[in-house]
Each structure stands twice: as structure tokens, then as C-alpha cells.
PDB file of C-alpha atoms and ligand atoms in Angstrom:
ATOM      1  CA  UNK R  12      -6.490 -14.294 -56.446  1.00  0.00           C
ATOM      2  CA  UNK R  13      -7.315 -16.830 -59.057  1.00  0.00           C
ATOM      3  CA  UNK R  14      -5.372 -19.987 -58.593  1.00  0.00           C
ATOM      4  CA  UNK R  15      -6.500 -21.803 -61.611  1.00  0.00           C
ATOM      5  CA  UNK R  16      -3.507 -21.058 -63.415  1.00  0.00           C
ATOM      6  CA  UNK R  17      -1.567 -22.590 -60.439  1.00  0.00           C
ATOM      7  CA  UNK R  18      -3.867 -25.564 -60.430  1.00  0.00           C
ATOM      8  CA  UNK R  19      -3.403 -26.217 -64.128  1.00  0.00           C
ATOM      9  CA  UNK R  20       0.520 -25.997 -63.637  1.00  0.00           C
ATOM     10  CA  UNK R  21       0.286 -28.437 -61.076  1.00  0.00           C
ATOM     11  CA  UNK R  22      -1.947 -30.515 -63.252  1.00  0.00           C
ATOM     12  CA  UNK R  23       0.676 -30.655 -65.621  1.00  0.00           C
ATOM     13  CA  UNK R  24       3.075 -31.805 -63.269  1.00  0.00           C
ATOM     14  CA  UNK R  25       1.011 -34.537 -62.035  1.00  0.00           C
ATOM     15  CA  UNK R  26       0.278 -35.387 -65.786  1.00  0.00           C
ATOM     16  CA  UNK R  27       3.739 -36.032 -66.135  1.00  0.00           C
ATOM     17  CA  UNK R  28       3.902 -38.013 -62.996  1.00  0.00           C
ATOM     18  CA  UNK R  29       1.442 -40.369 -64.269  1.00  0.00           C
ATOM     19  CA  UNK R  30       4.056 -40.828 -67.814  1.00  0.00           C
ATOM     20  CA  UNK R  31       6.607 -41.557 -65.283  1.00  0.00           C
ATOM     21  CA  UNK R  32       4.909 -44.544 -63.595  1.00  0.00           C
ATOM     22  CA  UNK R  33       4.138 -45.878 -66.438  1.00  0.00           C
ATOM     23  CA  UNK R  34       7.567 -45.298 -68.384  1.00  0.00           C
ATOM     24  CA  UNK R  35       9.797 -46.075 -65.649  1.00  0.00           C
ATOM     25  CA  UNK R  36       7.183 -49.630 -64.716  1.00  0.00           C
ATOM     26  CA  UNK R  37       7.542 -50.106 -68.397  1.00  0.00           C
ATOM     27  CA  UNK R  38      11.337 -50.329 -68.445  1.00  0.00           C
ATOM     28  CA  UNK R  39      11.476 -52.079 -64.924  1.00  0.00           C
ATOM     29  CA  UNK R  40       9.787 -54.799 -66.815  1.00  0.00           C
ATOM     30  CA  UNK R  41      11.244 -55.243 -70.279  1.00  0.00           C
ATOM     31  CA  UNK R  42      14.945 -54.295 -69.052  1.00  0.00           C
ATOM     32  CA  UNK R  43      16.624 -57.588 -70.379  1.00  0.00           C
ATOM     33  CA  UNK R  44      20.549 -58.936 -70.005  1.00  0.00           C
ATOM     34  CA  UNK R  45      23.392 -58.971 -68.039  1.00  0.00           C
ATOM     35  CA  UNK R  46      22.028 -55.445 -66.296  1.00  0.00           C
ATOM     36  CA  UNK R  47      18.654 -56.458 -65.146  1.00  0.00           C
ATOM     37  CA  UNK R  48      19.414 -56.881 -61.891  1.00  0.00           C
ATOM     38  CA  UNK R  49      20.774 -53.383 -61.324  1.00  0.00           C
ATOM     39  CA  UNK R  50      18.157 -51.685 -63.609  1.00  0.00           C
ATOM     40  CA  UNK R  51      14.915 -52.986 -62.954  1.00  0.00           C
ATOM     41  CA  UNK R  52      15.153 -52.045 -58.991  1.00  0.00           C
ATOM     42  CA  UNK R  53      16.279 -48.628 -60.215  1.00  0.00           C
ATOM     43  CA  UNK R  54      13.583 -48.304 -62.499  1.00  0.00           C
ATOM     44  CA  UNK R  55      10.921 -49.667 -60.417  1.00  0.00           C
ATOM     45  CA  UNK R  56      12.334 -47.140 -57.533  1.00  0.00           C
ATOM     46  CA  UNK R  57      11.517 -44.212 -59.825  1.00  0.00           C
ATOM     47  CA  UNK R  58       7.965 -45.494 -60.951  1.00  0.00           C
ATOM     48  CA  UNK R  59       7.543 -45.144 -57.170  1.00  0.00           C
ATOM     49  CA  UNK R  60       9.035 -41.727 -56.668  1.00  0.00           C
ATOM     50  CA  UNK R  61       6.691 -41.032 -59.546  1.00  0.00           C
ATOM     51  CA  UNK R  62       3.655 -42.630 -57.938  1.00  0.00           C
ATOM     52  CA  UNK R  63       4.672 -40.700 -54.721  1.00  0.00           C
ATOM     53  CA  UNK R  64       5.278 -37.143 -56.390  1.00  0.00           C
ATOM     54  CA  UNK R  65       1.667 -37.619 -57.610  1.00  0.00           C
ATOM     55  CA  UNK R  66       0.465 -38.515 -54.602  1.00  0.00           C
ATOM     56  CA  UNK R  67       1.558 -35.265 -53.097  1.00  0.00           C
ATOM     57  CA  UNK R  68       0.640 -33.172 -56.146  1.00  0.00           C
ATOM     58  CA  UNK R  69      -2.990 -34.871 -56.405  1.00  0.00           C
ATOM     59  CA  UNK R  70      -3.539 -33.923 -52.553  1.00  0.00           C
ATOM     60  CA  UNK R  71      -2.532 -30.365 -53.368  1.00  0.00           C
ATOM     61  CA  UNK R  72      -4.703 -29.965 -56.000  1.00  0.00           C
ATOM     62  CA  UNK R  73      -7.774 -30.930 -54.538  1.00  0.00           C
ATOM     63  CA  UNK R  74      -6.838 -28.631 -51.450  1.00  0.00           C
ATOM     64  CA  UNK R  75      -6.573 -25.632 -53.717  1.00  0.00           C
ATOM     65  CA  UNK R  76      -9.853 -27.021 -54.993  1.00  0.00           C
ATOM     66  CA  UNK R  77      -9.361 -28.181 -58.530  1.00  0.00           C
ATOM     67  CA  UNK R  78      -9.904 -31.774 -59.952  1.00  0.00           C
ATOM     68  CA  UNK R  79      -6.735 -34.282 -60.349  1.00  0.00           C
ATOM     69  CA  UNK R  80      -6.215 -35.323 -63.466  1.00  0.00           C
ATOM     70  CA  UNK R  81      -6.031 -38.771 -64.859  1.00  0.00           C
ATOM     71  CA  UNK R  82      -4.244 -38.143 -68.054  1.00  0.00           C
ATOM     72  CA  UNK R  83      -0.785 -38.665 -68.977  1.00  0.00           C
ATOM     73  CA  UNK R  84       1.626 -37.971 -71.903  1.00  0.00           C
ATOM     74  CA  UNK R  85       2.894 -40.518 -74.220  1.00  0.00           C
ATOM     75  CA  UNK R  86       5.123 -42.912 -73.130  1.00  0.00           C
ATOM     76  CA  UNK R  87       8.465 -43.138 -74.651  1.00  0.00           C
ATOM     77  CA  UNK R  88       8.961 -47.051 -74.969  1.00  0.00           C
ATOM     78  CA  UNK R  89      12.205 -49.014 -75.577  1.00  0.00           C
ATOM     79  CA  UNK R  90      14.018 -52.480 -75.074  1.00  0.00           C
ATOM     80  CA  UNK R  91      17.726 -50.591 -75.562  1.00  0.00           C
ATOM     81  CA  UNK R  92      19.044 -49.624 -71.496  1.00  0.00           C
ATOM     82  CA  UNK R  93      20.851 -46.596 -73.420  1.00  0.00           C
ATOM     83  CA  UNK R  94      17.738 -45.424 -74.419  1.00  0.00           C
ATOM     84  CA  UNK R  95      15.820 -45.951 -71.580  1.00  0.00           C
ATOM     85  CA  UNK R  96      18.322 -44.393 -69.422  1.00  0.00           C
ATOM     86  CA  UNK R  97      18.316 -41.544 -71.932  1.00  0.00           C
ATOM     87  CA  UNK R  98      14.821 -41.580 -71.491  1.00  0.00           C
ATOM     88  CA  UNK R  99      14.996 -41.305 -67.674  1.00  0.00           C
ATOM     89  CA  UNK R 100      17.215 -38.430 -67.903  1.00  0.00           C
ATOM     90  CA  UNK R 101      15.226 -36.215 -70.219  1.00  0.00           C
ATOM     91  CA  UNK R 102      12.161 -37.399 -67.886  1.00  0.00           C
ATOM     92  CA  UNK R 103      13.603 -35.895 -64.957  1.00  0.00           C
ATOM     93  CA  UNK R 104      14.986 -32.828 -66.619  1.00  0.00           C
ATOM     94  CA  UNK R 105      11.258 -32.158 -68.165  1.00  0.00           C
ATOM     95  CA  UNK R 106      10.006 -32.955 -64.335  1.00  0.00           C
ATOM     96  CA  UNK R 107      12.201 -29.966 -63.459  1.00  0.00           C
ATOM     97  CA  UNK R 108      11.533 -27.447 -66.057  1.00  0.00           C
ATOM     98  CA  UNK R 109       7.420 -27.947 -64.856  1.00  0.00           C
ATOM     99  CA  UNK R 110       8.021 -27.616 -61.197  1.00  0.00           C
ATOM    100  CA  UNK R 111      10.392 -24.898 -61.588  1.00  0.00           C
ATOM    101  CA  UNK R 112       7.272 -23.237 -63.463  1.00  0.00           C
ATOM    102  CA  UNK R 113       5.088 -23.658 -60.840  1.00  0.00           C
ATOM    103  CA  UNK R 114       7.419 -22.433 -58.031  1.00  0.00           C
ATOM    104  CA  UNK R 115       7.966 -19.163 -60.051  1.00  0.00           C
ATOM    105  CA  UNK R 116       4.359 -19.343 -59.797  1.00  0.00           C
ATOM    106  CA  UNK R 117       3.818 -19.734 -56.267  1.00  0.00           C
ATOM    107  CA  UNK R 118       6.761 -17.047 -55.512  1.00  0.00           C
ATOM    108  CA  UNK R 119       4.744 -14.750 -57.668  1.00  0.00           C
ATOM    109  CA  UNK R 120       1.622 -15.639 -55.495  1.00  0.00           C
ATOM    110  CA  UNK R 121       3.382 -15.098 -52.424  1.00  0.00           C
ATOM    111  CA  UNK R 122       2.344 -18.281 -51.252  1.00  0.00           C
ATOM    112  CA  UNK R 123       5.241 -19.608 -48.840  1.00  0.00           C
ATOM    113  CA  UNK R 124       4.217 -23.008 -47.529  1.00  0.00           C
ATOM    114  CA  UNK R 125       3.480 -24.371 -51.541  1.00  0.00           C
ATOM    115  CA  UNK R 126       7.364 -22.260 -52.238  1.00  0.00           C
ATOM    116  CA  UNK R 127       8.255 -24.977 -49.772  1.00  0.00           C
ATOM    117  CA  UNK R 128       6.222 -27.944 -51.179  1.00  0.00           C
ATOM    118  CA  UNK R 129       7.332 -27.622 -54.577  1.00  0.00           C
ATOM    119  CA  UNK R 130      10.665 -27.083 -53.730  1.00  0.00           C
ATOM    120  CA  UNK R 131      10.918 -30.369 -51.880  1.00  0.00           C
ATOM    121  CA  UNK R 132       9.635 -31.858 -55.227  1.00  0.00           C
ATOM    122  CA  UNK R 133      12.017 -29.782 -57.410  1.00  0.00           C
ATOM    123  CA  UNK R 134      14.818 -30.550 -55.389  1.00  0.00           C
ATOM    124  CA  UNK R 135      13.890 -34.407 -55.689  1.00  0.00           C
ATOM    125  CA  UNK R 136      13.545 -34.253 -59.545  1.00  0.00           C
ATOM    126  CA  UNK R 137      16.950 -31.999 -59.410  1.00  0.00           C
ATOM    127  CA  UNK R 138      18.599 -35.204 -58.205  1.00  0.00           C
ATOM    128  CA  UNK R 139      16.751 -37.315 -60.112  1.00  0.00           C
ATOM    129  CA  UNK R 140      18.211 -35.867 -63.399  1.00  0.00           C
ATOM    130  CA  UNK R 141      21.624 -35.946 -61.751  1.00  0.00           C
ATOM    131  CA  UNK R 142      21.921 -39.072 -60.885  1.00  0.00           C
ATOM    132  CA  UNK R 143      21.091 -40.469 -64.695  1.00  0.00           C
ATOM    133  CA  UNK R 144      23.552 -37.752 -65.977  1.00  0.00           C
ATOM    134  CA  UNK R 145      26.601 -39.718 -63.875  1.00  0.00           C
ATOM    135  CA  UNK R 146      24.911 -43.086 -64.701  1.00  0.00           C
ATOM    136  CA  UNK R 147      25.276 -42.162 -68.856  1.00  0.00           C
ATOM    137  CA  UNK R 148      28.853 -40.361 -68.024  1.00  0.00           C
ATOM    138  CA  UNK R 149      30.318 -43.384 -66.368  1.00  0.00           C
ATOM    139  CA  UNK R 150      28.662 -45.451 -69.453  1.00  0.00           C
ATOM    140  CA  UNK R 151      30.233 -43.606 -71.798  1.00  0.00           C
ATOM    141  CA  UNK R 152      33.463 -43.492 -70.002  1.00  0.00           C
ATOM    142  CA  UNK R 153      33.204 -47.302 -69.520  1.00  0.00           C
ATOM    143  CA  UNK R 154      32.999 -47.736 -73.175  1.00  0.00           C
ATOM    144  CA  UNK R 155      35.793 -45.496 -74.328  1.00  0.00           C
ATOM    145  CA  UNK R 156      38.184 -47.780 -71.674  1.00  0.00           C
ATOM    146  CA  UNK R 157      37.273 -51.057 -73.738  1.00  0.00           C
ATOM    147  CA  UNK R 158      37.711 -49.514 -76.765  1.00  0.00           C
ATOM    148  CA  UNK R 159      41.531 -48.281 -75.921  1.00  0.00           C
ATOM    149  CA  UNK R 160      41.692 -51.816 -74.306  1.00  0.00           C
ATOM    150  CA  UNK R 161      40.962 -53.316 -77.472  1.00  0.00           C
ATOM    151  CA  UNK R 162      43.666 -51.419 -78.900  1.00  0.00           C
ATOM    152  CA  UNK R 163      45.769 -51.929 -76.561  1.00  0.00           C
ATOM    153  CA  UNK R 164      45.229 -55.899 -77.162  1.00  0.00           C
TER     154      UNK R 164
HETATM  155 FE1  FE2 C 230       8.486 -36.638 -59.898  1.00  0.00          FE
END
């Protein structure tokens, strides 16, 4: 069976592993204000789940005998924490939408132990885009209790 397509899906994946380093480093460092201290650790602990998702991925491809790749996407820059953590989410979700590609691959392939790898991955990136979602929702929900407070006032 020819496994380039795999390899190419993977490639893709790692590609976007790369944008996530250098996104989520990117916003670790610039993240200004009262927030810092909560956001840069958080973003800093994604550019490593990043860095270690590509880790895995690079490994895999060179066992399945294609080349890693050392390109990555664009990186969506910001100095607004809404943004970035609108950013994050729509990172993750893309992360997802790639690995869920390649596991419909690998099902297709009948090739059980990467099912399992790129489920572990998947299932990562799954939580990943949770996470931001409740982050945003208890923004927004924050900000519609100071506006009826100023109301209120
Ligand atoms: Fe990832």
C-alpha cells in the first residue's frame, strides 16, 4: 500500500505543529497587563504541547519513511488576549480537523497501532479546543456581570 498520502497528512499536521510553537511562544511573550501572569504560563504550556505533538509526529514520519518537514503556516499575531485566545481556539479546532483526517486515514489503512497514535494526539487537541472554548465562555460571561453591575450602580 502506498503510504505517501498518509505521510503527507501527517506532514500537514506537523506543519501546523510548527505554527503552534511559534504562535503560542509568540503570545507567551507579548501577553501584556493585569493577565500576564495567568496567560503567558498557559501559552508557553501549549507552545510545548506543540513542540511535543511534533516531536511524536516527526518520529512517525521518518518511521513510515518520509522526510519531516520544516515548514509552517503563517502565524496569526496579536497584542489583544481576546484575540489571542481566539486564536488558540481556532488553532486547536484546525489541529483537530487534520488529525481527525489522518485517523480516517489510518482506519481506512487498517493500520491499528497509528489508529491508536493519532488518537492519543486527537484526543489531546480535542481538549485543547475545549479548554479555550470555557476560557472565552467564562470571559464573556464575566463581562456581561460588570456590565449589569454597572447598571445596577
Ligand atoms: Fe498539537
Amino acid at each position: 500500500m502506498d503510504r505517501q498520502p498518509l505521510i503527507d497528512k501527517l506532514n500537514e499536521g506537523l506543519r501546523h505543529e510548527w505554527t503552534g510553537v511559534a504562535q503560542y511562544s509568540q503570545a507567551g511573550f507579548v501577553v501584556a497587563g493585569l493577565w500576564r501572569e495567568v496567560y503567558s504560563k498557559l501559552f508557553f504550556d501549549n507552545a510545548k504541547e506543540s513542540f511535543g505533538h511534533a516531536k511524536l509526529v516527526g518520529e512517525k514520519i521518518v518511521a513510515m519513511g518520509g522526510v519531516p518537514t520544516i515548514e509552517r503556516k503563517s502565524v496569526k499575531q496579536t497584542d489583544d488576549l481576546m484575540e489571542m485566545l481566539q486564536n488558540a481556539r481556532a488553532f486547536e479546532a484546525e489541529a483537530v480537523g487534520i488529525y481527525q483526517a489522518a485517523l480516517d486515514m489510518a482506519e481506512q489503512a487498517h493500520d491499528r497501532p497509528l489508529v491508536i497514535f493519532l488518537e492519543n494526539i486527537l484526543l489531546e487537541e480535542q481538549e485543547g479546543v475545549e479548554e479555550f472554548e470555557k476560557i472565552l465562555r467564562q470571559q464573556k460571561g464575566a463581562a456581561e456581570m460588570s456590565g449589569s453591575a454597572s447598571k445596577a450602580s
